[in-house]
Structures are given as structure tokens and as C-alpha cells.
mmCIF file of C-alpha atoms in Angstrom:
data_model
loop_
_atom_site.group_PDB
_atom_site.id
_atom_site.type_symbol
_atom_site.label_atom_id
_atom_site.label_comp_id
_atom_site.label_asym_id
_atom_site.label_seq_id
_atom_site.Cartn_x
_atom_site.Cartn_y
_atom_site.Cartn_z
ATOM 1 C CA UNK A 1 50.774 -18.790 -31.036
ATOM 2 C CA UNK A 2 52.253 -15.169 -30.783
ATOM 3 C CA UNK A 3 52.053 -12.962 -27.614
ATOM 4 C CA UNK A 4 50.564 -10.513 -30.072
ATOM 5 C CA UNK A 5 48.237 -13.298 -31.260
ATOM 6 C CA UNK A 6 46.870 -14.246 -27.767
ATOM 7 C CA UNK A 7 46.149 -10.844 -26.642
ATOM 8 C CA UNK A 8 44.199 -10.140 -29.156
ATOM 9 C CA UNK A 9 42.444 -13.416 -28.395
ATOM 10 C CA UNK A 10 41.854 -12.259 -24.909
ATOM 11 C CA UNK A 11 40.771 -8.548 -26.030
ATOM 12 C CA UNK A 12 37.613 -9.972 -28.172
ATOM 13 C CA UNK A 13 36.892 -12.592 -25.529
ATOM 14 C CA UNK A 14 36.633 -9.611 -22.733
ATOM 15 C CA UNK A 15 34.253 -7.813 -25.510
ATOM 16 C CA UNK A 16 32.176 -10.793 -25.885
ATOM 17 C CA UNK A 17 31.590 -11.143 -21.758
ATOM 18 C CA UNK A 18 30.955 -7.388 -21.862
ATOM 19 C CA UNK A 19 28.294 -7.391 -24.527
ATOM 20 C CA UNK A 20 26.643 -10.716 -23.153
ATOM 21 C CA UNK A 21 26.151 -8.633 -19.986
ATOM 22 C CA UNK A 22 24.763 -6.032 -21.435
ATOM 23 C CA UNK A 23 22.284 -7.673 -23.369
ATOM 24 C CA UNK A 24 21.496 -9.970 -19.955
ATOM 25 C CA UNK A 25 20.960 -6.529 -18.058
ATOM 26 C CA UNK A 26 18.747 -4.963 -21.071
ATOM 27 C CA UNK A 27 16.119 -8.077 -21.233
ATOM 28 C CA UNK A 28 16.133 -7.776 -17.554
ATOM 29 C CA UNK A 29 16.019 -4.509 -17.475
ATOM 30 C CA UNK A 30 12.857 -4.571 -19.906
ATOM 31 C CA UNK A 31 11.423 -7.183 -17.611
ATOM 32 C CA UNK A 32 11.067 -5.355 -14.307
ATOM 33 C CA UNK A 33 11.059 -1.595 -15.467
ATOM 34 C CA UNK A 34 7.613 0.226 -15.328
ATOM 35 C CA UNK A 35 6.390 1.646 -18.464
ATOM 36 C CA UNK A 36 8.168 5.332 -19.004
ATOM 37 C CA UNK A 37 5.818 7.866 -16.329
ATOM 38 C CA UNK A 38 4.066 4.757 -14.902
ATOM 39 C CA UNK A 39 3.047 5.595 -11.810
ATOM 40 C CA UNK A 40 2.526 3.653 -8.515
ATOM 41 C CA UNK A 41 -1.332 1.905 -8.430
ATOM 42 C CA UNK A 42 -3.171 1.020 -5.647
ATOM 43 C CA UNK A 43 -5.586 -2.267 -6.218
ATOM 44 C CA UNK A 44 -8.078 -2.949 -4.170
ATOM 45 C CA UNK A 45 -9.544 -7.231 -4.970
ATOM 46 C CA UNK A 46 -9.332 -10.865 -3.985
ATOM 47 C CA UNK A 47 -6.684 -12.969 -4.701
ATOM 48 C CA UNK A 48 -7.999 -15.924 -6.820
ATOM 49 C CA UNK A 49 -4.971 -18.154 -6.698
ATOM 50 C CA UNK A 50 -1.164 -18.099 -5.422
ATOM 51 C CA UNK A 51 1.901 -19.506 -7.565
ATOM 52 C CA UNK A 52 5.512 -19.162 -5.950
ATOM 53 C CA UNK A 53 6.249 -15.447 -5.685
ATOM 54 C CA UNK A 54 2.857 -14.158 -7.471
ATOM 55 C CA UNK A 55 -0.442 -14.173 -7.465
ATOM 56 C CA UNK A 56 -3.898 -13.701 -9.299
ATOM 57 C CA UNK A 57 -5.805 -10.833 -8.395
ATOM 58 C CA UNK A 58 -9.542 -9.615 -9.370
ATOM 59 C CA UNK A 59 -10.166 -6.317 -8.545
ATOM 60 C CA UNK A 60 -13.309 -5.148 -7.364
ATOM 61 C CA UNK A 61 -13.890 -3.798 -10.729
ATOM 62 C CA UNK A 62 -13.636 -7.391 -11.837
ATOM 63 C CA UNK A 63 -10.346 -7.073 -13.833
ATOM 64 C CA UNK A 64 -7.498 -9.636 -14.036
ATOM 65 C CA UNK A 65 -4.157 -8.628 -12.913
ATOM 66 C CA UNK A 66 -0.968 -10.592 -12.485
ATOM 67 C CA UNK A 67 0.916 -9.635 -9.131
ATOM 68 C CA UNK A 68 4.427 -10.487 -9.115
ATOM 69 C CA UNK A 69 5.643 -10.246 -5.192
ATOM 70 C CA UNK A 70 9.355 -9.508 -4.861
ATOM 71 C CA UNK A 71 11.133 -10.346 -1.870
ATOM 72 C CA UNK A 72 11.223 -7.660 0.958
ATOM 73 C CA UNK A 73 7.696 -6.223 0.015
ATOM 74 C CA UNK A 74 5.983 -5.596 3.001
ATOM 75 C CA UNK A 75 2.946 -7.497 3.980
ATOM 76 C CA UNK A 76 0.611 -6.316 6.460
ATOM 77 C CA UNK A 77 -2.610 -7.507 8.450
ATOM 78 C CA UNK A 78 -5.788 -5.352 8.541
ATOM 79 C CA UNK A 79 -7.707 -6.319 11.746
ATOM 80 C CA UNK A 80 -11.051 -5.154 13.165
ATOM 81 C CA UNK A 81 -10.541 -3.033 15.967
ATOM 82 C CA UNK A 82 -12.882 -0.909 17.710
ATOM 83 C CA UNK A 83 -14.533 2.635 18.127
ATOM 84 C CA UNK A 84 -13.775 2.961 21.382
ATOM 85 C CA UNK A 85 -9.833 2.206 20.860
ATOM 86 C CA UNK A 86 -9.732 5.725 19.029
ATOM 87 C CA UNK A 87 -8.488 8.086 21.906
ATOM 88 C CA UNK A 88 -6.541 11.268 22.890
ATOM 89 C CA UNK A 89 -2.972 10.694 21.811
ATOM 90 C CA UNK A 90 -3.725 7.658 19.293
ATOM 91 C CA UNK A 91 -1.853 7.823 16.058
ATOM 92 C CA UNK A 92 -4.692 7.599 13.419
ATOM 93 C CA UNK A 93 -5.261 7.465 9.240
ATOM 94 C CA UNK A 94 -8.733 8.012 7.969
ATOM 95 C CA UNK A 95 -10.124 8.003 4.668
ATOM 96 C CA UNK A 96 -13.003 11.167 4.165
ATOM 97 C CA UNK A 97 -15.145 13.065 2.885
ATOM 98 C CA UNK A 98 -15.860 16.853 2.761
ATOM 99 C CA UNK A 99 -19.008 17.739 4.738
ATOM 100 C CA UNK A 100 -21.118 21.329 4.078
ATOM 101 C CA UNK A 101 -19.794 22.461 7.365
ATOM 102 C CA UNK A 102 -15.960 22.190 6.233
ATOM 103 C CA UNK A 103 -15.518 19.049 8.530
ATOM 104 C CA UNK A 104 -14.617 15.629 7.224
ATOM 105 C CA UNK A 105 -16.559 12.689 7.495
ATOM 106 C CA UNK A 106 -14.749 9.764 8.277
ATOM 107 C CA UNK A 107 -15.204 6.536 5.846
ATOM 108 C CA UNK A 108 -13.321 4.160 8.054
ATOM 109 C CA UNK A 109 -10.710 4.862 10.387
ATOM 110 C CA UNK A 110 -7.561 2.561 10.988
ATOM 111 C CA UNK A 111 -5.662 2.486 14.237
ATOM 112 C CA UNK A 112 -1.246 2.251 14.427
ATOM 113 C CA UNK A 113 0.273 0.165 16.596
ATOM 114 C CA UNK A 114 2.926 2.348 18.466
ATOM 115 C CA UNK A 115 5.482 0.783 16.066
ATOM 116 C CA UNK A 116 4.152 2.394 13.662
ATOM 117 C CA UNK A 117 3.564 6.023 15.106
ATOM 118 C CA UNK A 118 4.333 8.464 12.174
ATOM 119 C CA UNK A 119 3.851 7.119 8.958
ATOM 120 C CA UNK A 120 2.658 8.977 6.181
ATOM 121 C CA UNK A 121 1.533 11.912 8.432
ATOM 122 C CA UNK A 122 -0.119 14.509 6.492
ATOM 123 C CA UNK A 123 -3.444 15.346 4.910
ATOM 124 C CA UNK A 124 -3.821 14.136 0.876
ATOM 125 C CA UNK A 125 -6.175 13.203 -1.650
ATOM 126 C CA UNK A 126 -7.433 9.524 -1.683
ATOM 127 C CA UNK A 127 -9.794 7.091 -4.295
ATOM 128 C CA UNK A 128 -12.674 6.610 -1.886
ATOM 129 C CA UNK A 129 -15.298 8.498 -1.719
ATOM 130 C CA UNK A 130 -15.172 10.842 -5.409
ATOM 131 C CA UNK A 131 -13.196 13.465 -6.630
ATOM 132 C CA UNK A 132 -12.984 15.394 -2.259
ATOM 133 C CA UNK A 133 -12.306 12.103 -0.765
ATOM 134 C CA UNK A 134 -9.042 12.282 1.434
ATOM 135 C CA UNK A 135 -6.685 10.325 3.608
ATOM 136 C CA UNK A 136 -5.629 12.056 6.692
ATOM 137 C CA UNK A 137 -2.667 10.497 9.122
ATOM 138 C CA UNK A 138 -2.276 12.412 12.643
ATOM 139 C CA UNK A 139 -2.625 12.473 16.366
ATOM 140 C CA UNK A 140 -6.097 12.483 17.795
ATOM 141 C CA UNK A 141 -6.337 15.631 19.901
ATOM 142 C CA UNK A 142 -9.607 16.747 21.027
ATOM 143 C CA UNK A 143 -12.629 14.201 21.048
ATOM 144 C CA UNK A 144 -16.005 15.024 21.565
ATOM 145 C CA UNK A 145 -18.692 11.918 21.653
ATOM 146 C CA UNK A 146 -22.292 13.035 20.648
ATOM 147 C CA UNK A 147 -23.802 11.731 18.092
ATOM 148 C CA UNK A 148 -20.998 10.070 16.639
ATOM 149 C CA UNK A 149 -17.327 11.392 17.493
ATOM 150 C CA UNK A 150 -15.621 14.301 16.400
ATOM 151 C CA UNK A 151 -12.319 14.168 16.494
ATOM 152 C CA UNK A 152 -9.190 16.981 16.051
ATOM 153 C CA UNK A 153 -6.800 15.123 14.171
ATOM 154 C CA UNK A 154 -3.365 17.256 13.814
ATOM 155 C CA UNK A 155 -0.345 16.480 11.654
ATOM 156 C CA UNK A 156 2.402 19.110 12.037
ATOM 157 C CA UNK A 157 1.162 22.720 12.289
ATOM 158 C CA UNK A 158 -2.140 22.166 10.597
ATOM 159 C CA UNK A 159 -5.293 19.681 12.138
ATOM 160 C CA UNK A 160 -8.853 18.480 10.838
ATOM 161 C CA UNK A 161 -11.954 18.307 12.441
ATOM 162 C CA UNK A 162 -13.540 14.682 11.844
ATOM 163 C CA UNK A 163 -16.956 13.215 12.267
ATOM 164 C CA UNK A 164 -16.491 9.529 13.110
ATOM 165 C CA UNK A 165 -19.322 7.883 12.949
ATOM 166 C CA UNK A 166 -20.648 5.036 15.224
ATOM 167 C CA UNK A 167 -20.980 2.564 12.108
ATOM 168 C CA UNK A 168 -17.659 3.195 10.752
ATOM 169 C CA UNK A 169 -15.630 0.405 10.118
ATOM 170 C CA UNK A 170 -12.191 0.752 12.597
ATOM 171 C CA UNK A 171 -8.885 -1.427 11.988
ATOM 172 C CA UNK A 172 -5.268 -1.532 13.400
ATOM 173 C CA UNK A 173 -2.254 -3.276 11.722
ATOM 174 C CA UNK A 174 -0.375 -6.673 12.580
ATOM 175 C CA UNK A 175 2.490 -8.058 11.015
ATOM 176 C CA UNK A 176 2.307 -10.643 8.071
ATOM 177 C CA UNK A 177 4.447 -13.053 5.643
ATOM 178 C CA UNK A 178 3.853 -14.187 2.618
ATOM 179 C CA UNK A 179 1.616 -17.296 3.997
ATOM 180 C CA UNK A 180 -0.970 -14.635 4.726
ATOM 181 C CA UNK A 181 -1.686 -14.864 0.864
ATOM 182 C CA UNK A 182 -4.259 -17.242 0.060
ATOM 183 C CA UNK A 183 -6.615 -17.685 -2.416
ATOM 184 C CA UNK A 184 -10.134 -15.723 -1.119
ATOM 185 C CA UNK A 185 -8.296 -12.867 0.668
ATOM 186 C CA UNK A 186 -9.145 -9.793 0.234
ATOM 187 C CA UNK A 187 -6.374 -7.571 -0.067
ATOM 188 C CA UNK A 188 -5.211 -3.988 -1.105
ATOM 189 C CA UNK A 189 -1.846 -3.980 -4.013
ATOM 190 C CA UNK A 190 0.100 -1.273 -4.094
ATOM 191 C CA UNK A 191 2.779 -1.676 -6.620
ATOM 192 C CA UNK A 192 3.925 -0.310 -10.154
ATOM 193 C CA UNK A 193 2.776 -1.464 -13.714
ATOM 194 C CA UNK A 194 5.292 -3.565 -15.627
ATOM 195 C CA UNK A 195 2.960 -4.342 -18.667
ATOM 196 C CA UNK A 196 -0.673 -4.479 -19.394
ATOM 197 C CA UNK A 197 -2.474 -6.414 -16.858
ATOM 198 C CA UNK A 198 0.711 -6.745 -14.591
ATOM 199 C CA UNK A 199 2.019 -5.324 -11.689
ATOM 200 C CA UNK A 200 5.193 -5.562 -8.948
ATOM 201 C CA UNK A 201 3.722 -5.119 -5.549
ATOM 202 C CA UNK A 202 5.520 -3.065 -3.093
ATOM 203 C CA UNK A 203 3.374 -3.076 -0.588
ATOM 204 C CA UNK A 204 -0.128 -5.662 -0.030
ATOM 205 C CA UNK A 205 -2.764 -5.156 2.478
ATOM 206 C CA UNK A 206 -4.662 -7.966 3.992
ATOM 207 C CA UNK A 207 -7.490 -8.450 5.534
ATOM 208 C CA UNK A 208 -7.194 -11.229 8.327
ATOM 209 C CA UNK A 209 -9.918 -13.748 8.612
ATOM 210 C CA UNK A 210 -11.858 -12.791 5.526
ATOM 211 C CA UNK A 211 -11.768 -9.104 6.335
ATOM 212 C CA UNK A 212 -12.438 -6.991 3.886
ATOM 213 C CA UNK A 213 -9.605 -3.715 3.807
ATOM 214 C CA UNK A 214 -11.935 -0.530 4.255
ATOM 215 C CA UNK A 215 -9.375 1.784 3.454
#
């Protein structure tokens, strides 16, 4: 065999590896990658059965979705807390609605752990409560108790005034892992669509010991 021979023996092998690769990469590619403008979802249901590194999910709605859970997606206890937890200084996210009076009504209000001081502060529309419902994330300032409490909650240079009321539901965070999904929790998704019916979770929300996630 020729120098001239084997090289160009070599060339088309490295061509072949190349194109392998890129077909490998492309069906994976097609695999994992949301639909073009697919935008994150947030799923609110019970998980009806667990397989490996996914799960079944019902929605409240009482759709089907498959949930495939990569590793590193972060998993998260919702735990009942209580009203009287929520004080000056505590780092707070409520979901809300608009009230007459320009005041928001809380719908349940969810306490973080110092760890978690910060996140996603700021004031922005949320799916409870119909087309004014909100989530705020701030510092309680002010808080009056009357009927209910009304709380200042600020976020940078701007605030909201807050009716809590006594029967709202109140949680705080603890760390999970992936044994925290079982079959019959109730859990929040928050992921991106890969196909019809089917999403990758970034984030899930449980509730611990058959909690329900109010948020």
C-alpha cells in the first residue's frame, strides 16, 4: 500500500468519525431541545408513579405528563409553618391578589430559611388567583395584626402592602433528594416542554408528608 494510498485511507476514516458525531449530537440534540419559543411551565399535580430518573405526573387539571428529572435539578421540601413565624426582618414570597383598596391579599405565604434570603426578589405576575394574581418576594417591614395581618413587604426601592389573613396557608423550605419522589406526592414541576405531553424538570416542589404546595 502507497503512502499516498493510506492517507487517503485515513482522510475518509476521520470524515466518517466526524459525520457519526454529528449525526449522534443531532438525534440528541432533537431529544432534549424544547420546541423552538417553548417556554418554561410550571405544573402543579401528583406524581402517580416513579421509574429511574422520571416520573408520571397528573396535573390538577387531570392531564398526563411525562417528567424526565435530570441530574442536578433541584428538589425542594414545602413544609407547614406558621402565622406567627412571619415577622419584621423575615425574607418572604406570597402569592396575591389585588384588593379595591390597592392592597394585596395574600393567598398563601411561604417562609425562607436564611439560606435562602434573596431569591427571586421582586414583585411579578403569577397563575393563582386570575388574570391580577401576583407573586411578591421581599423583606417584611412593618406589621400590623388586626384582623388578619398587614404586612409592608419591600424588595429594592419599591414595597407592597399585604393583607395576610389568619386562614392562610404558611410554608418554609427544607432540603430534598430525589427519594422525596414518591408516588402520591403532591408536587409543583417547573421545567421546559420537550414534546407533547413531556417535560425536563428544572426545578420540583414537594410537599412533605402529603402536603399539598399552596403556592
Amino acid at each position: 500500500m502507497t503512502a499516498m494510498t493510506r492517507r487517503k485511507i485515513a482522510a475518509l476514516f476521520a470524515t466518517l468519525l466526524v459525520t457519526a458525531g454529528a449525526i449522534t449530537a443531532g438525534a440528541a440534540t432533537a431529544q432534549t431541545t424544547p420546541p423552538s419559543g417553548a417556554d418554561p411551565v410550571r405544573l402543579r399535580g401528583t406524581i402517580e408513579s416513579v421509574a429511574g430518573d422520571a416520573l408520571e405526573l397528573t396535573t390538577r387539571s387531570g392531564g398526563a405528563v411525562h417528567v424526565q428529572v435530570p441530574a442536578g435539578s433541584r428538589l425542594t421540601y414545602i413544609v407547614k409553618n406558621s402565622l406567627e413565624n412571619i415577622q419584621p426582618g423575615s425574607y418572604i414570597g406570597t402569592a396575591a391578589v389585588p384588593q379595591a383598596d390597592g392592597t394585596l391579599r395574600a393567598l398563601e405565604v411561604h417562609i425562607f430559611p436564611p439560606g435562602m434570603r434573596g431569591t427571586g426578589e421582586g414583585s411579578r405576575p403569577w397563575d393563582l388567583g386570575g388574570d391580577g394574581g401576583s407573586m411578591t418576594n421581599g423583606t417584611v417591614g412593618s406589621l400590623v395584626s388586626a384582623s388578619g395581618r398587614v404586612a409592608t413587604v419591600k424588595y429594592g426601592n419599591d414595597e407592597k402592602r399585604i393583607l395576610i389573613p389568619d386562614d392562610v396557608p404558611v410554608v418554609t423550605f427544607e432540603p430534598a433528594d430525589p427519594s422525596a419522589l414518591t408516588a402520591g406526592a403532591k408536587v409543583i414541576v417547573v421545567g421546559r416542554p420537550v414534546a407533547e405531553g413531556a417535560v425536563v424538570a428544572s426545578s420540583i416542589s414537594i410537599g412533605k408528608d402529603g402536603l399539598t404546595p399552596p403556592m
